[in-house]
Coordinates of C-alpha atoms and ligand atoms in Angstrom, one line a residue:
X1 CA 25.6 -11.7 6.4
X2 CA 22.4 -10.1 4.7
X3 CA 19.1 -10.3 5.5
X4 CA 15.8 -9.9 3.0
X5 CA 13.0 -9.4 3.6
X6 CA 9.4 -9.5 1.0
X7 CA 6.7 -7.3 2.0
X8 CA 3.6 -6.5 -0.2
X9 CA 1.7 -3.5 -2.0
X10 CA -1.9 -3.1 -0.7
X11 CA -5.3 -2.2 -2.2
X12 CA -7.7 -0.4 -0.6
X13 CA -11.2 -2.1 -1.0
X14 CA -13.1 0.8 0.9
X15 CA -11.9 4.0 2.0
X16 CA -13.8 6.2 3.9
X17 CA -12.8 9.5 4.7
X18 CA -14.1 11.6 7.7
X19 CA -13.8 15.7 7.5
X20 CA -10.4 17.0 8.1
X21 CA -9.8 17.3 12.3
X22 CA -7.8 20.1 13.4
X23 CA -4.7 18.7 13.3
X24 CA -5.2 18.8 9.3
X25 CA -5.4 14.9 9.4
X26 CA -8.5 12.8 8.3
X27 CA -10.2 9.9 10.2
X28 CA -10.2 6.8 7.8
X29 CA -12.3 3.8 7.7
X30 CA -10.4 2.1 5.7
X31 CA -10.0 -1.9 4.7
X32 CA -6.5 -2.6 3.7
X33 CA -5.7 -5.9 1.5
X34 CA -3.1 -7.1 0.7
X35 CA -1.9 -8.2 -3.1
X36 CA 1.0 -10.2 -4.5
X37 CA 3.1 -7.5 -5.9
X38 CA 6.0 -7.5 -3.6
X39 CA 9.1 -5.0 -3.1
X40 CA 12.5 -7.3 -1.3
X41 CA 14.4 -4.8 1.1
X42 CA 17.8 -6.2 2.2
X43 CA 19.9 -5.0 4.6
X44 CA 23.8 -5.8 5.3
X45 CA 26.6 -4.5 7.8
X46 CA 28.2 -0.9 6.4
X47 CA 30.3 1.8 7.6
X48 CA 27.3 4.1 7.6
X49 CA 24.1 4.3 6.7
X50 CA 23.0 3.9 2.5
X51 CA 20.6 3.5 0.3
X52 CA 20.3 2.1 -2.7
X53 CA 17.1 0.9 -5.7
X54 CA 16.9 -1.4 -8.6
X55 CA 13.7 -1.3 -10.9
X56 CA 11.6 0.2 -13.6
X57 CA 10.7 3.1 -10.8
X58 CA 14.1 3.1 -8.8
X59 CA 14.8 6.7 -10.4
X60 CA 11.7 8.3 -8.3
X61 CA 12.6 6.8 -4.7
X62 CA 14.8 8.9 -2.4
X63 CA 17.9 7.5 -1.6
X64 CA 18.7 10.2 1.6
X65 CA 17.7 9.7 5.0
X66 CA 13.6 10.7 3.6
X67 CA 13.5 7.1 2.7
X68 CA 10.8 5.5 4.5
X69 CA 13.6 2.6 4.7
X70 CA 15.9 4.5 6.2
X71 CA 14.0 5.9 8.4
X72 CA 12.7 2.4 10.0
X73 CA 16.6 1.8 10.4
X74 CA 17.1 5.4 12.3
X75 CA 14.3 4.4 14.2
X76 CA 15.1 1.3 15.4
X77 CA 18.4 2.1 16.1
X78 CA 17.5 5.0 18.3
X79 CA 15.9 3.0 20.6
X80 CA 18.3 0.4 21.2
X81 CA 21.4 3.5 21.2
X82 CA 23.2 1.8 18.2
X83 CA 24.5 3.1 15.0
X84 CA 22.2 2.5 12.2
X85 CA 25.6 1.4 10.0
X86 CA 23.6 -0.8 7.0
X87 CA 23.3 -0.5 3.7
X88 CA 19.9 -1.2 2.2
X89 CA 18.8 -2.1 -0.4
X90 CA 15.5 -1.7 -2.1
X91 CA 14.4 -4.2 -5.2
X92 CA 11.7 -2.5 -6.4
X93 CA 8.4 -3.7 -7.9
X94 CA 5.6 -2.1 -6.4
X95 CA 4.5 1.4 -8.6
X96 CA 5.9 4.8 -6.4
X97 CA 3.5 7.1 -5.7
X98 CA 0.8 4.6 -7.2
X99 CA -1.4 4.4 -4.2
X100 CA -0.2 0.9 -3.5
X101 CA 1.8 1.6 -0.1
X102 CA 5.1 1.1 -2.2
X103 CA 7.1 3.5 0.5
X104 CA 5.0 2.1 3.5
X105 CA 5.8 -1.3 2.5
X106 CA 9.7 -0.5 2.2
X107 CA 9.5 0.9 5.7
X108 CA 8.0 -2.0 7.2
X109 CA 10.2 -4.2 5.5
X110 CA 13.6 -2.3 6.9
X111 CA 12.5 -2.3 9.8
X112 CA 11.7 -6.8 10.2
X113 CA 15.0 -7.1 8.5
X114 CA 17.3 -5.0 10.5
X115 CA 15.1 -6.4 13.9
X116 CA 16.4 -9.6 12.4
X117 CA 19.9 -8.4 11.2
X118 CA 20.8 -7.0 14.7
X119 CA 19.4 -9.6 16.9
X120 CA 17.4 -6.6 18.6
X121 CA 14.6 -9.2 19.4
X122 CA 11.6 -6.3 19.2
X123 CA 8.5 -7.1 19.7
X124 CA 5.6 -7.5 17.3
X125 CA 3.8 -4.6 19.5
X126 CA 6.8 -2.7 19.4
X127 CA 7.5 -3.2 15.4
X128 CA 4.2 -1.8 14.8
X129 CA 4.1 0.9 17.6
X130 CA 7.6 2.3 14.9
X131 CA 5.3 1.4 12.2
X132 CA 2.4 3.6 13.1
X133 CA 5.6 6.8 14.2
X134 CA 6.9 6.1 10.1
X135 CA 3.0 6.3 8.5
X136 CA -0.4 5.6 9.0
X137 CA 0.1 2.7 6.0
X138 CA 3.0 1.2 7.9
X139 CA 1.4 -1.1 9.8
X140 CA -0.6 -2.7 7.5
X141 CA 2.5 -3.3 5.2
X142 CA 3.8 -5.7 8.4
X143 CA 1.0 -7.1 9.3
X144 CA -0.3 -8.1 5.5
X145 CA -3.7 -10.3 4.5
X146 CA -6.7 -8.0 5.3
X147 CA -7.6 -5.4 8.2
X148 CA -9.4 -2.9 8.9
X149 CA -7.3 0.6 9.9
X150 CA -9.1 3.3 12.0
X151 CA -7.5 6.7 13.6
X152 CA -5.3 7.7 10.5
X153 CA -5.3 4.4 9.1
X154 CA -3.0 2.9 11.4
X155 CA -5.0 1.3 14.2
X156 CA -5.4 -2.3 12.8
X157 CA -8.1 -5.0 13.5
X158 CA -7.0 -8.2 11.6
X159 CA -10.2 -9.1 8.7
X160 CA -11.0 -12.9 8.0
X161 CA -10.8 -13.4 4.3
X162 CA -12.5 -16.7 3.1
X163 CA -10.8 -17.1 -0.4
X164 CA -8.5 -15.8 -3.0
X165 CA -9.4 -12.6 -5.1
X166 CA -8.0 -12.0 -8.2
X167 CA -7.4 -8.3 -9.3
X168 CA -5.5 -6.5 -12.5
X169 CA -3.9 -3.2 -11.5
X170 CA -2.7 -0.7 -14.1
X171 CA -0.4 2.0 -13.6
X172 CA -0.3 5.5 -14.7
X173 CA 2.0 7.3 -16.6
X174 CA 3.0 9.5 -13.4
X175 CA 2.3 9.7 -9.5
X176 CA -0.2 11.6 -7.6
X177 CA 0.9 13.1 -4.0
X178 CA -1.2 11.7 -0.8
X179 CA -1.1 15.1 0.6
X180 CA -2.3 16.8 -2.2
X181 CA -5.3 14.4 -3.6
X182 CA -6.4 14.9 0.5
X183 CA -6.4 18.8 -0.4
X184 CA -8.4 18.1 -3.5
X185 CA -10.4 16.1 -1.2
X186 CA -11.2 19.0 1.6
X187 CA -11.7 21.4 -1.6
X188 CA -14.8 19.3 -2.9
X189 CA -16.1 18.9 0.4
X190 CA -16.4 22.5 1.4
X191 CA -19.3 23.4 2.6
X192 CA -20.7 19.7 2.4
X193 CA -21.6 17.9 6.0
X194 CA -19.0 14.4 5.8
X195 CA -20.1 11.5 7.8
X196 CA -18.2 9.8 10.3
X197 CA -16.1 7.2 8.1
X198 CA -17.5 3.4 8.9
X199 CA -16.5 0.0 7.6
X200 CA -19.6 -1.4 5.7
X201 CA -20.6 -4.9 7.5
X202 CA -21.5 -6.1 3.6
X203 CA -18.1 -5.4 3.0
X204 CA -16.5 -7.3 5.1
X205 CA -19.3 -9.8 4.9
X206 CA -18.4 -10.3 1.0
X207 CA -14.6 -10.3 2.4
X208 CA -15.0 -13.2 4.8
X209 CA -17.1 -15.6 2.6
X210 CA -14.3 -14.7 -0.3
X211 CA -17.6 -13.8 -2.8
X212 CA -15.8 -11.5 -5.5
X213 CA -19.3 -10.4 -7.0
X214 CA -20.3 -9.2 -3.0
X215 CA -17.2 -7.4 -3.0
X216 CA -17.7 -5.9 -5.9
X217 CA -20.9 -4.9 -5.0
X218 CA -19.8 -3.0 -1.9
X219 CA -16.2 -1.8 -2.5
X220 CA -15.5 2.0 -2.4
X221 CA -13.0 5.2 -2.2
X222 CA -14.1 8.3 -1.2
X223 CA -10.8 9.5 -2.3
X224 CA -11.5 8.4 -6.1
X225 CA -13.5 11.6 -6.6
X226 CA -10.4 13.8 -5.9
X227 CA -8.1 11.8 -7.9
X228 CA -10.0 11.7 -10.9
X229 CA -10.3 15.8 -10.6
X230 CA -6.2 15.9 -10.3
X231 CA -5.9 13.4 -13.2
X232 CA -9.0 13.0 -15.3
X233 CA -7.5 10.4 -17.8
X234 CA -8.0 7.7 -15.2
X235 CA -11.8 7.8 -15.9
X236 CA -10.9 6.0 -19.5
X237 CA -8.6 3.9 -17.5
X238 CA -11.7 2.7 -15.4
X239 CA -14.2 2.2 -18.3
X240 CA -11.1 0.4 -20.6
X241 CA -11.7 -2.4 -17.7
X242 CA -15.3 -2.2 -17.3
X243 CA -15.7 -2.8 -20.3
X244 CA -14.1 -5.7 -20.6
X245 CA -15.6 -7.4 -17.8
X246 CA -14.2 -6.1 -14.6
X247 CA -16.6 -6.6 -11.9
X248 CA -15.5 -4.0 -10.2
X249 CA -13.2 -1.0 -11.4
X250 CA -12.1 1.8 -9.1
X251 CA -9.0 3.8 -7.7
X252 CA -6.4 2.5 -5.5
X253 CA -6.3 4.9 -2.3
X254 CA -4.6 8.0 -3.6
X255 CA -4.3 6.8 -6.7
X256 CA -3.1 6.8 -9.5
X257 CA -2.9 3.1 -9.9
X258 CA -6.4 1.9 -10.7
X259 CA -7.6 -1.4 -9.5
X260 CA -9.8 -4.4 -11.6
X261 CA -11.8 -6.7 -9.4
X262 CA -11.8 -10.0 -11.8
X263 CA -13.8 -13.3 -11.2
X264 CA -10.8 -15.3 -12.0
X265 CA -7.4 -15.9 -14.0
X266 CA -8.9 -16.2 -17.6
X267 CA -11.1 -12.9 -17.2
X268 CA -8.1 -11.1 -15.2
X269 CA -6.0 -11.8 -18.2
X270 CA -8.4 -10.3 -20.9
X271 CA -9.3 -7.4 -18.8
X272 CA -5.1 -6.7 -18.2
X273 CA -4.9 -7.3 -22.7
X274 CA -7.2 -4.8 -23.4
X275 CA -5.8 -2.2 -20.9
X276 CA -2.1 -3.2 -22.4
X277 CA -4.9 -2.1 -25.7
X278 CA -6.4 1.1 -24.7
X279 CA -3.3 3.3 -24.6
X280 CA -4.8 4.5 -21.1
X281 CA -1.9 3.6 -18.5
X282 CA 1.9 2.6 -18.7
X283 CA 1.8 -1.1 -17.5
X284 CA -0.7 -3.3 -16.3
X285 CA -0.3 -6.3 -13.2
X286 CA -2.2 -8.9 -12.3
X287 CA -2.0 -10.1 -8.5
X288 CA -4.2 -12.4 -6.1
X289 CA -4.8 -11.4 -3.0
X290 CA -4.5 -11.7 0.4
X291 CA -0.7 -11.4 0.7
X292 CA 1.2 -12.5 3.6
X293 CA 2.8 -9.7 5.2
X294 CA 6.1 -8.6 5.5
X295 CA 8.3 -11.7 5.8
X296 CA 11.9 -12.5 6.0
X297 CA 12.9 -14.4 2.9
X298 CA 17.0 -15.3 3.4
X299 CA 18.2 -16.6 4.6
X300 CA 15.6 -19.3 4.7
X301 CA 14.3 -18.8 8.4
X302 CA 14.5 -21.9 10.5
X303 CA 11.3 -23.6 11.3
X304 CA 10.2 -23.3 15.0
Ligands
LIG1 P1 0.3 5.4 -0.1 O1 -0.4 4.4 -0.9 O2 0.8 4.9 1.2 O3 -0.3 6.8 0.0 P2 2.0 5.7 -2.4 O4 2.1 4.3 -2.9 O5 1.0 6.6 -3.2 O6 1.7 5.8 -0.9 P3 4.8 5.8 -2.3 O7 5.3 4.9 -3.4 O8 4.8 5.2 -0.9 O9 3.4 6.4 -2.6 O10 5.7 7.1 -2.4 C1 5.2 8.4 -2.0 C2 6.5 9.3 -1.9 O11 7.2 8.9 -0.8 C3 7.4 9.2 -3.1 O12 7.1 10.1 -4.0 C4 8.8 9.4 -2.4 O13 9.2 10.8 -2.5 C5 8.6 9.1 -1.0 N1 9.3 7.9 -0.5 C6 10.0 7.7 0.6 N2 10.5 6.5 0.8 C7 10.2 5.8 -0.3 C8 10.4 4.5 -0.7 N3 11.1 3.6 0.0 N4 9.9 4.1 -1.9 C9 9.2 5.0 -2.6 N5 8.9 6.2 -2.3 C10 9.4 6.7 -1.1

């Protein structure tokens, strides 16, 4: 018996950052949605614990016990004193190191399928209380749709969304770290006085009427100025989809994936054919959001 599980890639449409505290970490403001690119994690009985990836990006994910996948399984099994003896497996579309949560997401969805595999009946309080240990974007990645994460990023307030948004994403030629676009981050700040990080009420405003031109208006990343001084091509990434009629164009958390706010299908599809044009990045996407989160796919769960 196997168990799968779905779980999506997220988009950040604000990120605020706060000054770094002294534990080196940052207070976020930061509103997590949701899109419809999806990585499937499945997990069956083994002798021992095993990891393995299909997809374009399957050579860049760890297949050791630094998995974010298989560390969800250690954890869970810890707590219940069993052997975490499964093989997982990870199907693979979301970008690695693209700023999309594509580790965070695999985490999250170990952790609902072996829950589910071994009967251990967890919790959703205690799913994400392992979330929260594995990453601050582990939460999010279970809980899916729209929130807004505080502390770290991983203390979650579930955001009303009042429609679908469509958005192309494009993804780079190669990864950026989290850690290091923070330290880029700290290095342009020196010296400067950084607010405390706030969700913006027009924000979420524009979020729960579903108005795509409000959002658009109002989205931000204060990390986008440090990823664009780590990897400066991503500027003629953004202005490729400006110009053709992105409403909104801008970084996706760490980066590098960037992100294209679109109005709808038609314009989504000419602003992802002349980013395919431009030469700038190494594939493009196009994804609605919000995404349900992670969810357990086969077998087919039984309606309550
Ligand atoms: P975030 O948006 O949460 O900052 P990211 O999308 O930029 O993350 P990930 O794809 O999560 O980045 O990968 C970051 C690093 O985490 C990878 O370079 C890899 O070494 C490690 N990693 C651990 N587990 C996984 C996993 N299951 N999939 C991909 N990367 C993983």
């Amino acid at each position: 018996m196997s168990v799968t599980v779905r779980v999506p890639a997220k988009v950040n449409v604000q990120l605020a950052v706060g000054a770094a505290r002294p534990d080196g970490f940052h207070d976020l403001a930061n509103v997590f949605l949701a899109v419809g690119l999806y990585d499937e994690v499945t997990v069956t009985p083994a002798d021992e614990l095993r990891v393995t990836c299909e997809g374009p990006d399957a050579g860049q994910v760890p297949l050791d016990g630094t998995n974010l996948a298989a560390r969800a399984a250690i954890a869970l099994a810890a707590r219940r004193a069993i052997e975490p003896a499964v093989h997982l497996h990870i199907a693979k579309d979301i970008p690695v190191a693209g700023g999309m949560a594509g580790g965070s997401a695999d985490g999250a969805g170990a952790l609902l399928a072996c829950d589910t595999l071994w009967g251990t009946g967890a919790s959703r309080a205690e799913l994400l209380s392992i979330c929260a240990e594995l990453g601050s974007d582990v939460p999010f990645s279970l809980v899916g749709g729209a929130a807004l994460g505080v502390g770290r990023g991983e203390r979650l307030t579930a955001l009303e969304t009042g429609g679908t948004f469509h958005w192309v994403f494009a993804m780079a030629g190669r990864g950026l770290s989290t850690p290091a676009v923070f330290r880029e981050f700290d290095r342009l700040a020196e010296g400067r006085d950084i607010p405390a990080p706030v969700a913006a009420p027009d924000l979420l405003e524009a979020l729960a009427k579903g108005d795509a031109d409000a959002l658009a208006a109002t989205v931000s990343n204060d990390l986008q100025p440090a990823a664009l001084s780590l990897f400066p091509e991503l500027a003629a990434t953004l202005d490729a989809g400006r110009a053709a009629g992105a409403l909104a164009a801008l970084v996706s958390g760490s980066g590098p994936t960037t992100a294209f706010l679109v109005r709808d299908p038609d314009s989504g599809a000419e602003v992802a054919e002349a980013l395919r044009a431009s030469g700038t990045c190494r594939t493009v996407r196009t994804a609605t959001a919000p995404a349900p989160g992670a969810s357990v796919v086969a077998p087919a769960p039984t309606p309550a």
